[in-house]
Structures are given as C-alpha cells and as structure tokens.
Tab-separated table of C-alpha atoms in Angstrom:
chain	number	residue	atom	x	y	z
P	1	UNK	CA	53.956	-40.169	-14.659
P	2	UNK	CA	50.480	-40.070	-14.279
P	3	UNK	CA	48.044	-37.226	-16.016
P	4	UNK	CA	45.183	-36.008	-14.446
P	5	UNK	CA	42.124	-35.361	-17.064
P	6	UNK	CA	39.621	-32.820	-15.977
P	7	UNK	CA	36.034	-33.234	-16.058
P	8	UNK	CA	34.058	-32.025	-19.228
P	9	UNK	CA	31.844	-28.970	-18.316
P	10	UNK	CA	28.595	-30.137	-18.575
P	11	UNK	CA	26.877	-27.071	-17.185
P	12	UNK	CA	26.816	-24.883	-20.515
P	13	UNK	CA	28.727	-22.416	-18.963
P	14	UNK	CA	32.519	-21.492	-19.538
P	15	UNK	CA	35.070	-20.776	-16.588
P	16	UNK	CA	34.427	-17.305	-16.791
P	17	UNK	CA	30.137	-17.305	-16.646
P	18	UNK	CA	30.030	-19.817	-13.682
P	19	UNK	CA	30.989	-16.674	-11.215
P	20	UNK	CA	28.777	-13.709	-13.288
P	21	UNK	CA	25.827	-16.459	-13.523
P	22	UNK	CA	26.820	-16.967	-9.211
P	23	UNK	CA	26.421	-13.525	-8.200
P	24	UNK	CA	23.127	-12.667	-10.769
P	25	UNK	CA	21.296	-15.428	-8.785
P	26	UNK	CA	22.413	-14.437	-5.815
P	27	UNK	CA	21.591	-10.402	-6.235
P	28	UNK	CA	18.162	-12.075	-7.688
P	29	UNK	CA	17.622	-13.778	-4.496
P	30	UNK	CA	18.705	-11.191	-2.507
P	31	UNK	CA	16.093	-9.082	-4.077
P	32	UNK	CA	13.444	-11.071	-3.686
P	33	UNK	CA	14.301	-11.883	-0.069
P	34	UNK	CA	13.725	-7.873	0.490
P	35	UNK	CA	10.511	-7.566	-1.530
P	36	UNK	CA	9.548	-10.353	0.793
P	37	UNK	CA	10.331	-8.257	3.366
P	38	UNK	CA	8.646	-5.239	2.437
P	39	UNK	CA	5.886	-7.094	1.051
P	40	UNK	CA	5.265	-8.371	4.902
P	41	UNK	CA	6.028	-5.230	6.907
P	42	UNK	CA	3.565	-3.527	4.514
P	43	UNK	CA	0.386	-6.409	5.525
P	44	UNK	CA	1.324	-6.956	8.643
P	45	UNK	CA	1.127	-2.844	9.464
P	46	UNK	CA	-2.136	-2.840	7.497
P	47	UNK	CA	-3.559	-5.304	9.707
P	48	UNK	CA	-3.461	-2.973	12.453
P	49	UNK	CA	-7.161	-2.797	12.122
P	50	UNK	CA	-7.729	-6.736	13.035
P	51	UNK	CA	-6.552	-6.450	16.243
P	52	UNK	CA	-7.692	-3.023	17.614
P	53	UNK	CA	-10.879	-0.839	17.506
P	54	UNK	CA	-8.909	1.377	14.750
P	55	UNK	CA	-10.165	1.273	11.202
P	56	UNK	CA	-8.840	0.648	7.621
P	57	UNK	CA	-9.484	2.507	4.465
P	58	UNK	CA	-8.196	2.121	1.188
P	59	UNK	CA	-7.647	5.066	-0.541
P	60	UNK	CA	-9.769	4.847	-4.498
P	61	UNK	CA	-8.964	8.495	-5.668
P	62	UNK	CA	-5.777	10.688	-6.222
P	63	UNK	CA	-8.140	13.819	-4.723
P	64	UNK	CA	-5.354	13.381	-1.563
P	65	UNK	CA	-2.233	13.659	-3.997
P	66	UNK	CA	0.624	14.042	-2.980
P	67	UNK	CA	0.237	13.027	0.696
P	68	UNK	CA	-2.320	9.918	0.025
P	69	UNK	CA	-2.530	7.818	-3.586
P	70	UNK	CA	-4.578	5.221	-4.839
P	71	UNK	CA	-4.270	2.107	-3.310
P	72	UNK	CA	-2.306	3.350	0.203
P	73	UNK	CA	-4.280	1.687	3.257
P	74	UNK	CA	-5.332	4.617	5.846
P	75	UNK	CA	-5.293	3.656	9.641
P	76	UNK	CA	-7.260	5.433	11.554
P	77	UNK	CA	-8.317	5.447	15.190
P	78	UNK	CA	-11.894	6.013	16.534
P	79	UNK	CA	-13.275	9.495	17.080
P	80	UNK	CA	-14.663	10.171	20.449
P	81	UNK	CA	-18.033	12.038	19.762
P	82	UNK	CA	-16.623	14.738	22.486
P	83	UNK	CA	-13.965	15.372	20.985
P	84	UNK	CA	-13.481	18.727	18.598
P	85	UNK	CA	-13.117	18.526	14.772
P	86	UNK	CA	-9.567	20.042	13.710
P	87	UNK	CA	-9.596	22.103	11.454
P	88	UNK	CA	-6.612	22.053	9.293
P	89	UNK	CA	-6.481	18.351	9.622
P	90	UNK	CA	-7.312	15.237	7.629
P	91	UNK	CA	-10.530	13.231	8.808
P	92	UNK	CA	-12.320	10.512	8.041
P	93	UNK	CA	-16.254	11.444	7.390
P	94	UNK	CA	-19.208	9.874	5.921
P	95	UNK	CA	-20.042	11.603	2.879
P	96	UNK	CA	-23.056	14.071	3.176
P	97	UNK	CA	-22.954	14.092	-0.983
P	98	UNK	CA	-25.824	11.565	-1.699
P	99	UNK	CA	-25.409	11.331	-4.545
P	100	UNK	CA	-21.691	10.679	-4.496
P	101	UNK	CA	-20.525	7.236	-5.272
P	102	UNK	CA	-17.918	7.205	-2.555
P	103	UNK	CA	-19.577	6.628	0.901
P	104	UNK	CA	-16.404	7.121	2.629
P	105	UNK	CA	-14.466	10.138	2.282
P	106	UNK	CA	-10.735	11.246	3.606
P	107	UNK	CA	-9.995	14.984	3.185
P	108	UNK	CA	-8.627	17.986	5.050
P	109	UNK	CA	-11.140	20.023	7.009
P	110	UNK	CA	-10.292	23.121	5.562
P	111	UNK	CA	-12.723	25.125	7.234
P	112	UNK	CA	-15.423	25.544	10.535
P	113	UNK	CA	-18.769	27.254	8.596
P	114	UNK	CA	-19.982	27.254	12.235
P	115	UNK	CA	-23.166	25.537	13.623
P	116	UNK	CA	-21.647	21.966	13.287
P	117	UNK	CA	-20.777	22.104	9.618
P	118	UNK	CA	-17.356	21.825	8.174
P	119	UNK	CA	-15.968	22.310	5.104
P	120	UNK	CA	-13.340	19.622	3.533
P	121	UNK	CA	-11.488	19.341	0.436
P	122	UNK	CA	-8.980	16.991	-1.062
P	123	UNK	CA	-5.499	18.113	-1.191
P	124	UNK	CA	-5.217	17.823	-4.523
P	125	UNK	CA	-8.585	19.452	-5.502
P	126	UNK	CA	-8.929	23.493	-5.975
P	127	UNK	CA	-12.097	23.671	-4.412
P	128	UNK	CA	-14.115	22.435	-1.409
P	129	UNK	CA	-15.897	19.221	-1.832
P	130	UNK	CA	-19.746	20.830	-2.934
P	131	UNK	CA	-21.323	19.419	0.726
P	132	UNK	CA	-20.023	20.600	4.056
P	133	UNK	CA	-19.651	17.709	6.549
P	134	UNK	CA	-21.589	17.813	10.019
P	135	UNK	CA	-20.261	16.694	12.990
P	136	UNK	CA	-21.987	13.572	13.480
P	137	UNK	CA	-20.281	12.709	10.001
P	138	UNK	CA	-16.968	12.282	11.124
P	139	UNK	CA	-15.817	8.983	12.031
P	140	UNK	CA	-12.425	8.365	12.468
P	141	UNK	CA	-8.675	10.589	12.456
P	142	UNK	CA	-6.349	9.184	10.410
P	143	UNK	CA	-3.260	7.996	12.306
P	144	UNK	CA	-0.776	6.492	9.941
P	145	UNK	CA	-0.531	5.717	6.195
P	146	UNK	CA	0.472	2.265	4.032
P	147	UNK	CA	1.707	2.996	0.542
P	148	UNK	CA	0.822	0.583	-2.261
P	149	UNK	CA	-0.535	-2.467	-0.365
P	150	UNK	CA	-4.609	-1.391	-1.126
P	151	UNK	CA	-3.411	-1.570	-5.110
P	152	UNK	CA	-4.621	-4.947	-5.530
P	153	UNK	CA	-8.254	-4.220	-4.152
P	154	UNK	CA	-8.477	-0.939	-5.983
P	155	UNK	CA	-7.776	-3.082	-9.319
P	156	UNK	CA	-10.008	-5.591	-8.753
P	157	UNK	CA	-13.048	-2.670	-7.689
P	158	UNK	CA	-12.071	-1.334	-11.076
P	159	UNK	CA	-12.075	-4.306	-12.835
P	160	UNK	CA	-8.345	-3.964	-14.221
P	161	UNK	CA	-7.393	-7.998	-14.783
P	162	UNK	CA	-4.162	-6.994	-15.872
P	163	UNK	CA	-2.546	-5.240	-13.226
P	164	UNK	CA	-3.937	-7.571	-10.903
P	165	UNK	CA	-2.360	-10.452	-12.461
P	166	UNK	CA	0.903	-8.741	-13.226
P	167	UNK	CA	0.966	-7.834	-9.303
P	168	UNK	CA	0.625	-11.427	-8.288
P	169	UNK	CA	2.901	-13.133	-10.909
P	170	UNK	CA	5.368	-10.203	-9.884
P	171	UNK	CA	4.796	-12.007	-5.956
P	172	UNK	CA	4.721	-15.537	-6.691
P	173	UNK	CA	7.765	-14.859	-8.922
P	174	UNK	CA	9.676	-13.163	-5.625
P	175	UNK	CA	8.249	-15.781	-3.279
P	176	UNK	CA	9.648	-18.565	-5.993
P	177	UNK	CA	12.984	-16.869	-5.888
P	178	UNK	CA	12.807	-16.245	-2.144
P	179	UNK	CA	12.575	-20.324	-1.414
P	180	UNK	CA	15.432	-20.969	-4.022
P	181	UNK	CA	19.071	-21.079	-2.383
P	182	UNK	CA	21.584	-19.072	-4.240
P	183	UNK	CA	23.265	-20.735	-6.538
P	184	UNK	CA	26.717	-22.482	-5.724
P	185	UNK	CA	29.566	-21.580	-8.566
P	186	UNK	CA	31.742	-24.595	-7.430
P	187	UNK	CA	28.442	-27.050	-9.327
C-alpha cells in the first residue's frame, strides 16, 4: 500500500493562520476598495465647479463650526444681481474688511442694517464680523457642502508637510491595496 506524503508548508503559516491571514487581507482590501470609493464620490462632487458656472470654495477657518470645517469644499451657484439677499442664510461675499487676510468670506447674514448693508457672522463666532457687507459684495449662495476633500490644500496654504504627506501615503497605501486581489487561503 502506497502512502501519500503531504507537501511541507512553505508559506510560514500553520493550518490554522492561512484562513485568519485570508479574511485580514480580504477585510483590508475591502476597505480600501470603499475609501476608494469615497475618496472618488468626494472629487468627483467637488468638481461640480469645472463643468458649470457654479463656484468652489474651500473652507480655511472653523468660524462656520459645526455646519462648515476646515478643509470642506463649498459649491455654490451664481447670484443674480436682482435677486434679494436672505437674511438668515449663508452667502458667499467679498470681504469689505481690508484689512482682513481672507478675501473670500462664507457666513450667515444675520441681519438687513438697511440701505444695502448687511450684517454677517460666522456660526461659530459670538459676534458679527466688525464690517457689514453691501450688496454688490455678495457673490454666490452656497448650494451644497464636501466634507474633508479641501484638507489637502488647506495644509499645504499652511505649510503643514506632515499632514500632507500622511494624507497621501494614507491614499497611495489604499490605492496599493485597492489593485491587490485578496488573498487566496488554498496558496
């Protein structure tokens, strides 16, 4: 009678890790594949703005917390020049604060002070911004919101190397795991 000898395992792995080391691949793969997923939804909906007359803005200040953070992309659509200023209602404006080093602003108008001025104020700030807004400063109304996707600009405005490399290992390590095919516990 004939014996049959198996083969040595050659993979470093027992029996018992070949199916644990299977399935923590294939959850790793699995969760790149949806970062990959989010990661696109997220660009592609922030490049609304390349293909219409709408606008995008990357928010570079928590003064909109909890509603807008640092590093969310703003789309907004054009404001007709007819068209009222809401108060109540977040706008996009040129800054009337000269000396401000943000040239683009997006706050609430909080208040009509009546021969074309407005008062605005971030969400997150106790008081009104210190210049009212005209009417010929308002640009834009704000029609939808990206989360996280302006982060990497923000960084590199603000000159944070770190975070911006940690971001785009953190990618190229997804979009390496996203290409790889989960692993196979029967090699």
């Amino acid at each position: 009678m004939a014996t049959i000898a198996s083969a040595p395992d050659v993979s470093g792995t027992g029996p018992e890790q070949g199916p644990a080391l299977a399935w923590t691949a294939f959850l790793l793969v699995l969760l790149a594949r949806g970062f990959r997923a989010v990661l696109i939804t997220l660009i592609v909906v922030s490049a609304i703005p390349l293909v219409s007359t709408w606008s995008g803005y990357v928010v570079r200040s928590g003064s909109m917390e909890p509603g807008l953070s640092i590093g969310d992309v703003v789309i907004a659509q054009p404001l007709p020049r007819d068209e009222p200023i809401p108060v109540g209602r977040v706008m996009v404006f040129d800054n009337p604060d000269e000396t401000s080093s943000h040239a683009t602003m997006v706050h609430r108008v909080v208040e009509n002070l009546g021969k074309g001025r407005f008062a605005t104020a971030g969400d997150a700030n106790k008081d009104n911004d210190s210049t009212p807004a005209a009417t010929d400063d308002f640009t834009a109304r704000p029609t939808l919101s990206v989360p996280y996707i302006g982060l990497p600009l923000t960084w590199w405005a603000d000159q944070n190397p770190a975070a911006l490399i940690a971001c785009l290992a953190l990618v190229a390590s997804a979009l390496y795991f996203c290409a790889r095919p989960p692993c196979d516990p029967r090699h």
